[in-house]
PDB file of C-alpha atoms in Angstrom:
ATOM      1  CA  UNK A   1       0.000   0.000   0.000  1.00 46.00           C
ATOM      2  CA  UNK A   2       1.307   3.412  -0.918  1.00 43.00           C
ATOM      3  CA  UNK A   3       1.194   6.463   1.316  1.00 46.00           C
ATOM      4  CA  UNK A   4       1.055   8.700  -1.758  1.00 45.00           C
ATOM      5  CA  UNK A   5      -2.517   9.639  -0.844  1.00 46.00           C
ATOM      6  CA  UNK A   6      -2.289  10.654   2.849  1.00 52.00           C
ATOM      7  CA  UNK A   7      -6.026  11.175   3.340  1.00 51.00           C
ATOM      8  CA  UNK A   8      -6.893   7.735   1.897  1.00 50.00           C
ATOM      9  CA  UNK A   9      -4.134   6.049   3.889  1.00 67.00           C
ATOM     10  CA  UNK A  10      -5.233   7.642   7.165  1.00 68.00           C
ATOM     11  CA  UNK A  11      -8.760   6.387   6.524  1.00 73.00           C
ATOM     12  CA  UNK A  12      -7.425   2.875   5.969  1.00 79.00           C
ATOM     13  CA  UNK A  13      -5.428   3.043   9.217  1.00 76.00           C
ATOM     14  CA  UNK A  14      -8.532   4.239  11.064  1.00 75.00           C
ATOM     15  CA  UNK A  15     -10.601   1.337   9.730  1.00 80.00           C
ATOM     16  CA  UNK A  16      -7.841  -1.122  10.594  1.00 80.00           C
ATOM     17  CA  UNK A  17      -7.649  -0.125  14.257  1.00 80.00           C
ATOM     18  CA  UNK A  18     -11.060   1.249  15.231  1.00 78.00           C
ATOM     19  CA  UNK A  19     -12.429  -2.145  16.292  1.00 80.00           C
ATOM     20  CA  UNK A  20      -9.608  -2.703  18.756  1.00 81.00           C
ATOM     21  CA  UNK A  21      -9.823   0.901  19.888  1.00 76.00           C
ATOM     22  CA  UNK A  22     -13.460   0.389  20.892  1.00 75.00           C
ATOM     23  CA  UNK A  23     -12.548  -2.714  22.908  1.00 81.00           C
ATOM     24  CA  UNK A  24      -9.452  -1.116  24.384  1.00 80.00           C
ATOM     25  CA  UNK A  25      -9.663   2.703  24.741  1.00 73.00           C
ATOM     26  CA  UNK A  26      -6.047   2.779  25.981  1.00 77.00           C
ATOM     27  CA  UNK A  27      -4.817   1.238  22.695  1.00 78.00           C
ATOM     28  CA  UNK A  28      -1.473   2.958  22.093  1.00 78.00           C
ATOM     29  CA  UNK A  29      -0.079   4.150  18.768  1.00 74.00           C
ATOM     30  CA  UNK A  30       2.959   1.880  19.203  1.00 79.00           C
ATOM     31  CA  UNK A  31       0.606  -1.104  19.641  1.00 84.00           C
ATOM     32  CA  UNK A  32      -1.299  -0.101  16.505  1.00 82.00           C
ATOM     33  CA  UNK A  33       1.961  -0.012  14.548  1.00 82.00           C
ATOM     34  CA  UNK A  34       2.942  -3.458  15.838  1.00 86.00           C
ATOM     35  CA  UNK A  35      -0.455  -5.022  15.059  1.00 87.00           C
ATOM     36  CA  UNK A  36      -0.679  -3.516  11.566  1.00 86.00           C
ATOM     37  CA  UNK A  37       2.813  -4.750  10.787  1.00 86.00           C
ATOM     38  CA  UNK A  38       1.917  -8.238  12.072  1.00 89.00           C
ATOM     39  CA  UNK A  39      -1.555  -8.491  10.498  1.00 88.00           C
ATOM     40  CA  UNK A  40      -0.976  -6.715   7.182  1.00 87.00           C
ATOM     41  CA  UNK A  41       2.792  -6.730   6.723  1.00 86.00           C
ATOM     42  CA  UNK A  42       2.814  -2.942   6.475  1.00 83.00           C
ATOM     43  CA  UNK A  43       5.213  -0.696   8.366  1.00 80.00           C
ATOM     44  CA  UNK A  44       3.834   2.775   8.929  1.00 74.00           C
ATOM     45  CA  UNK A  45       5.361   5.834  10.626  1.00 68.00           C
ATOM     46  CA  UNK A  46       4.325   6.748  14.148  1.00 61.00           C
ATOM     47  CA  UNK A  47       2.569   9.952  13.086  1.00 59.00           C
ATOM     48  CA  UNK A  48       0.127   8.037  10.862  1.00 56.00           C
ATOM     49  CA  UNK A  49      -1.208   6.024  13.791  1.00 54.00           C
ATOM     50  CA  UNK A  50      -1.195   8.896  16.267  1.00 56.00           C
ATOM     51  CA  UNK A  51      -3.008  11.156  13.765  1.00 56.00           C
ATOM     52  CA  UNK A  52      -6.148   9.036  14.029  1.00 57.00           C
ATOM     53  CA  UNK A  53      -6.288   9.371  17.800  1.00 59.00           C
ATOM     54  CA  UNK A  54      -5.720  13.110  17.563  1.00 59.00           C
ATOM     55  CA  UNK A  55      -8.479  13.651  14.999  1.00 61.00           C
ATOM     56  CA  UNK A  56     -10.998  11.534  16.898  1.00 59.00           C
ATOM     57  CA  UNK A  57     -10.029  12.679  20.386  1.00 62.00           C
ATOM     58  CA  UNK A  58      -9.769  16.428  19.786  1.00 64.00           C
ATOM     59  CA  UNK A  59     -13.238  17.544  18.836  1.00 68.00           C
ATOM     60  CA  UNK A  60     -13.854  21.292  18.459  1.00 72.00           C
ATOM     61  CA  UNK A  61     -17.028  21.324  20.566  1.00 79.00           C
ATOM     62  CA  UNK A  62     -17.953  23.023  23.820  1.00 82.00           C
ATOM     63  CA  UNK A  63     -21.019  22.124  25.879  1.00 87.00           C
ATOM     64  CA  UNK A  64     -22.509  25.113  27.711  1.00 88.00           C
ATOM     65  CA  UNK A  65     -24.823  24.627  30.658  1.00 89.00           C
ATOM     66  CA  UNK A  66     -25.768  25.971  34.073  1.00 89.00           C
ATOM     67  CA  UNK A  67     -26.746  24.448  37.369  1.00 88.00           C
ATOM     68  CA  UNK A  68     -28.377  26.121  40.344  1.00 88.00           C
ATOM     69  CA  UNK A  69     -26.511  26.334  43.625  1.00 86.00           C
ATOM     70  CA  UNK A  70     -28.739  24.593  46.143  1.00 80.00           C
ATOM     71  CA  UNK A  71     -27.537  26.051  49.407  1.00 76.00           C
ATOM     72  CA  UNK A  72     -29.791  27.628  52.020  1.00 70.00           C
ATOM     73  CA  UNK A  73     -27.739  30.812  52.397  1.00 76.00           C
ATOM     74  CA  UNK A  74     -26.320  31.047  48.884  1.00 76.00           C
ATOM     75  CA  UNK A  75     -28.291  31.910  45.773  1.00 82.00           C
ATOM     76  CA  UNK A  76     -26.826  31.708  42.302  1.00 90.00           C
ATOM     77  CA  UNK A  77     -25.778  29.476  39.437  1.00 91.00           C
ATOM     78  CA  UNK A  78     -22.650  27.787  38.153  1.00 91.00           C
ATOM     79  CA  UNK A  79     -22.060  28.465  34.452  1.00 91.00           C
ATOM     80  CA  UNK A  80     -19.764  25.930  32.801  1.00 90.00           C
ATOM     81  CA  UNK A  81     -18.223  25.078  29.446  1.00 88.00           C
ATOM     82  CA  UNK A  82     -17.264  21.415  29.053  1.00 89.00           C
ATOM     83  CA  UNK A  83     -15.714  19.266  26.328  1.00 86.00           C
ATOM     84  CA  UNK A  84     -15.281  15.576  25.512  1.00 81.00           C
ATOM     85  CA  UNK A  85     -11.987  13.716  25.676  1.00 76.00           C
ATOM     86  CA  UNK A  86     -10.987  10.717  23.569  1.00 69.00           C
ATOM     87  CA  UNK A  87     -12.890   8.362  25.887  1.00 70.00           C
ATOM     88  CA  UNK A  88     -16.151  10.337  25.520  1.00 75.00           C
ATOM     89  CA  UNK A  89     -15.789  11.627  29.072  1.00 81.00           C
ATOM     90  CA  UNK A  90     -16.738  15.191  29.957  1.00 86.00           C
ATOM     91  CA  UNK A  91     -14.131  17.517  31.404  1.00 87.00           C
ATOM     92  CA  UNK A  92     -14.585  21.121  32.497  1.00 88.00           C
ATOM     93  CA  UNK A  93     -12.818  23.753  30.419  1.00 85.00           C
ATOM     94  CA  UNK A  94     -13.997  26.825  32.334  1.00 84.00           C
ATOM     95  CA  UNK A  95     -16.653  27.659  34.902  1.00 87.00           C
ATOM     96  CA  UNK A  96     -17.973  30.705  36.695  1.00 88.00           C
ATOM     97  CA  UNK A  97     -20.175  31.342  39.729  1.00 88.00           C
ATOM     98  CA  UNK A  98     -22.777  34.020  39.012  1.00 89.00           C
ATOM     99  CA  UNK A  99     -25.952  35.425  40.520  1.00 89.00           C
ATOM    100  CA  UNK A 100     -28.111  34.267  37.596  1.00 88.00           C
ATOM    101  CA  UNK A 101     -28.021  32.995  34.020  1.00 88.00           C
ATOM    102  CA  UNK A 102     -27.951  36.199  31.994  1.00 89.00           C
ATOM    103  CA  UNK A 103     -26.413  37.502  28.787  1.00 89.00           C
ATOM    104  CA  UNK A 104     -23.838  39.552  30.695  1.00 88.00           C
ATOM    105  CA  UNK A 105     -22.723  36.620  32.837  1.00 85.00           C
ATOM    106  CA  UNK A 106     -22.374  34.276  29.867  1.00 86.00           C
ATOM    107  CA  UNK A 107     -20.540  36.985  27.923  1.00 84.00           C
ATOM    108  CA  UNK A 108     -18.118  37.450  30.818  1.00 80.00           C
ATOM    109  CA  UNK A 109     -17.413  33.715  30.916  1.00 78.00           C
ATOM    110  CA  UNK A 110     -17.030  33.403  27.140  1.00 75.00           C
ATOM    111  CA  UNK A 111     -14.807  36.459  26.846  1.00 73.00           C
ATOM    112  CA  UNK A 112     -12.095  35.160  29.158  1.00 71.00           C
ATOM    113  CA  UNK A 113      -8.688  35.410  27.572  1.00 76.00           C
ATOM    114  CA  UNK A 114      -6.580  32.321  26.998  1.00 78.00           C
ATOM    115  CA  UNK A 115      -2.996  32.065  28.208  1.00 81.00           C
ATOM    116  CA  UNK A 116      -0.790  29.927  25.962  1.00 83.00           C
ATOM    117  CA  UNK A 117       2.340  28.377  27.467  1.00 84.00           C
ATOM    118  CA  UNK A 118       5.064  27.072  25.166  1.00 83.00           C
ATOM    119  CA  UNK A 119       8.791  26.573  24.751  1.00 80.00           C
ATOM    120  CA  UNK A 120       8.847  29.341  22.113  1.00 75.00           C
ATOM    121  CA  UNK A 121       9.392  26.713  19.432  1.00 75.00           C
ATOM    122  CA  UNK A 122       9.996  27.644  15.831  1.00 74.00           C
ATOM    123  CA  UNK A 123       7.061  29.647  14.510  1.00 81.00           C
ATOM    124  CA  UNK A 124       5.075  29.668  17.773  1.00 81.00           C
ATOM    125  CA  UNK A 125       6.256  33.088  18.886  1.00 80.00           C
ATOM    126  CA  UNK A 126       4.976  34.618  15.647  1.00 84.00           C
ATOM    127  CA  UNK A 127       1.929  32.411  15.013  1.00 85.00           C
ATOM    128  CA  UNK A 128       0.153  32.703  18.381  1.00 84.00           C
ATOM    129  CA  UNK A 129      -0.129  36.526  18.474  1.00 84.00           C
ATOM    130  CA  UNK A 130      -1.197  36.513  14.814  1.00 86.00           C
ATOM    131  CA  UNK A 131      -4.001  34.003  15.382  1.00 83.00           C
ATOM    132  CA  UNK A 132      -4.912  35.014  18.950  1.00 82.00           C
ATOM    133  CA  UNK A 133      -4.007  38.720  19.103  1.00 83.00           C
ATOM    134  CA  UNK A 134      -5.848  39.432  22.366  1.00 82.00           C
ATOM    135  CA  UNK A 135      -4.443  36.521  24.355  1.00 83.00           C
ATOM    136  CA  UNK A 136      -1.273  36.142  26.383  1.00 83.00           C
ATOM    137  CA  UNK A 137       1.650  33.937  25.359  1.00 84.00           C
ATOM    138  CA  UNK A 138       3.823  32.777  28.243  1.00 84.00           C
ATOM    139  CA  UNK A 139       6.961  30.676  28.127  1.00 85.00           C
ATOM    140  CA  UNK A 140       8.178  27.697  30.126  1.00 86.00           C
ATOM    141  CA  UNK A 141      10.479  28.976  32.851  1.00 88.00           C
ATOM    142  CA  UNK A 142      12.837  26.042  32.339  1.00 87.00           C
ATOM    143  CA  UNK A 143      13.602  27.223  28.799  1.00 86.00           C
ATOM    144  CA  UNK A 144      13.951  30.849  29.855  1.00 88.00           C
ATOM    145  CA  UNK A 145      16.406  29.869  32.577  1.00 90.00           C
ATOM    146  CA  UNK A 146      18.402  27.676  30.200  1.00 89.00           C
ATOM    147  CA  UNK A 147      18.684  30.539  27.720  1.00 88.00           C
ATOM    148  CA  UNK A 148      19.716  32.852  30.553  1.00 90.00           C
ATOM    149  CA  UNK A 149      22.407  30.389  31.648  1.00 89.00           C
ATOM    150  CA  UNK A 150      23.735  30.267  28.094  1.00 89.00           C
ATOM    151  CA  UNK A 151      23.756  34.069  27.974  1.00 84.00           C
ATOM    152  CA  UNK A 152      25.647  34.271  31.282  1.00 82.00           C
ATOM    153  CA  UNK A 153      28.213  31.591  30.443  1.00 78.00           C
ATOM    154  CA  UNK A 154      31.664  32.990  31.209  1.00 82.00           C
ATOM    155  CA  UNK A 155      30.250  36.456  31.838  1.00 86.00           C
ATOM    156  CA  UNK A 156      29.634  36.446  35.608  1.00 86.00           C
ATOM    157  CA  UNK A 157      31.255  34.755  38.590  1.00 89.00           C
ATOM    158  CA  UNK A 158      29.235  31.884  40.066  1.00 88.00           C
ATOM    159  CA  UNK A 159      27.833  33.674  43.181  1.00 90.00           C
ATOM    160  CA  UNK A 160      26.673  36.678  41.133  1.00 92.00           C
ATOM    161  CA  UNK A 161      25.172  34.437  38.476  1.00 90.00           C
ATOM    162  CA  UNK A 162      23.283  32.584  41.215  1.00 92.00           C
ATOM    163  CA  UNK A 163      21.926  35.913  42.503  1.00 94.00           C
ATOM    164  CA  UNK A 164      20.708  36.905  39.042  1.00 94.00           C
ATOM    165  CA  UNK A 165      19.044  33.517  38.612  1.00 94.00           C
ATOM    166  CA  UNK A 166      17.142  34.014  41.883  1.00 95.00           C
ATOM    167  CA  UNK A 167      15.974  37.462  40.777  1.00 95.00           C
ATOM    168  CA  UNK A 168      14.915  36.068  37.391  1.00 94.00           C
ATOM    169  CA  UNK A 169      12.867  33.474  39.246  1.00 93.00           C
ATOM    170  CA  UNK A 170      11.200  36.275  41.220  1.00 94.00           C
ATOM    171  CA  UNK A 171      10.346  38.007  37.940  1.00 93.00           C
ATOM    172  CA  UNK A 172       8.884  34.848  36.422  1.00 90.00           C
ATOM    173  CA  UNK A 173       6.767  33.954  39.447  1.00 90.00           C
ATOM    174  CA  UNK A 174       5.631  37.452  40.437  1.00 90.00           C
ATOM    175  CA  UNK A 175       1.956  37.322  41.352  1.00 87.00           C
ATOM    176  CA  UNK A 176       1.240  41.056  41.399  1.00 90.00           C
ATOM    177  CA  UNK A 177       2.379  43.930  39.224  1.00 90.00           C
ATOM    178  CA  UNK A 178       4.195  45.429  42.232  1.00 93.00           C
ATOM    179  CA  UNK A 179       6.158  42.203  42.824  1.00 94.00           C
ATOM    180  CA  UNK A 180       7.116  42.173  39.155  1.00 93.00           C
ATOM    181  CA  UNK A 181       8.274  45.802  39.192  1.00 94.00           C
ATOM    182  CA  UNK A 182      10.262  45.256  42.409  1.00 95.00           C
ATOM    183  CA  UNK A 183      12.028  42.245  40.894  1.00 94.00           C
ATOM    184  CA  UNK A 184      12.765  44.143  37.681  1.00 94.00           C
ATOM    185  CA  UNK A 185      14.269  46.971  39.721  1.00 95.00           C
ATOM    186  CA  UNK A 186      16.395  44.461  41.639  1.00 96.00           C
ATOM    187  CA  UNK A 187      17.838  42.947  38.481  1.00 94.00           C
ATOM    188  CA  UNK A 188      18.502  46.419  37.030  1.00 94.00           C
ATOM    189  CA  UNK A 189      20.389  47.485  40.177  1.00 95.00           C
ATOM    190  CA  UNK A 190      22.591  44.407  39.881  1.00 95.00           C
ATOM    191  CA  UNK A 191      23.034  44.249  36.120  1.00 93.00           C
ATOM    192  CA  UNK A 192      21.627  46.553  33.453  1.00 92.00           C
ATOM    193  CA  UNK A 193      22.658  43.972  30.833  1.00 92.00           C
ATOM    194  CA  UNK A 194      20.606  41.271  32.564  1.00 91.00           C
ATOM    195  CA  UNK A 195      17.557  43.530  32.613  1.00 92.00           C
ATOM    196  CA  UNK A 196      17.971  44.255  28.911  1.00 92.00           C
ATOM    197  CA  UNK A 197      18.122  40.513  28.271  1.00 90.00           C
ATOM    198  CA  UNK A 198      14.860  40.043  30.184  1.00 90.00           C
ATOM    199  CA  UNK A 199      13.138  42.758  28.144  1.00 90.00           C
ATOM    200  CA  UNK A 200      14.459  41.377  24.853  1.00 87.00           C
ATOM    201  CA  UNK A 201      13.089  37.943  25.719  1.00 82.00           C
ATOM    202  CA  UNK A 202       9.577  39.155  26.567  1.00 74.00           C
ATOM    203  CA  UNK A 203       9.616  38.000  30.190  1.00 67.00           C
ATOM    204  CA  UNK A 204       6.787  40.387  30.962  1.00 64.00           C
ATOM    205  CA  UNK A 205       4.050  40.266  33.587  1.00 60.00           C
TER     206      UNK A 205
END
């Protein structure tokens, strides 16, 4: 069988494994590859088998509903948006406690901004603000710290480098705007170059 027609081939893979997937929801892509190779004599790349699970499991649907809070002293409703996972199980995406089910309360829930967290992989830094211009894009602290270590290599003595790392951690984990500004001032007082590096790398609050 040729993989010259990706859409047709993916459909064939789906038909080949869907029976076992129904019987065993935890059926792994590596197991699919092994069984297809054994049963049909065909070796397929990992992404072909994992693509089926992704397409079936990630469904672009949200279920919106409300439930009344049944407490003697508390009046209100819980507004929730839920989705289905690959096992057809509901999981909550977002919820809000409100006084009643109204347009304004649903609009407030639906208008919440999304925060994306990534390793700033190739293309992500440009693509996310283009597609989601009103949402925040944060970065994994581990990658920021690794880049900072590379920047500091051979530039600072070990104790001073350790101090800057601690301040950078304060910047990354600042809960309030004041904590963020205080940490930024601390890094500027110790090293103007380090502060410039932080600003260049978008470690904002």
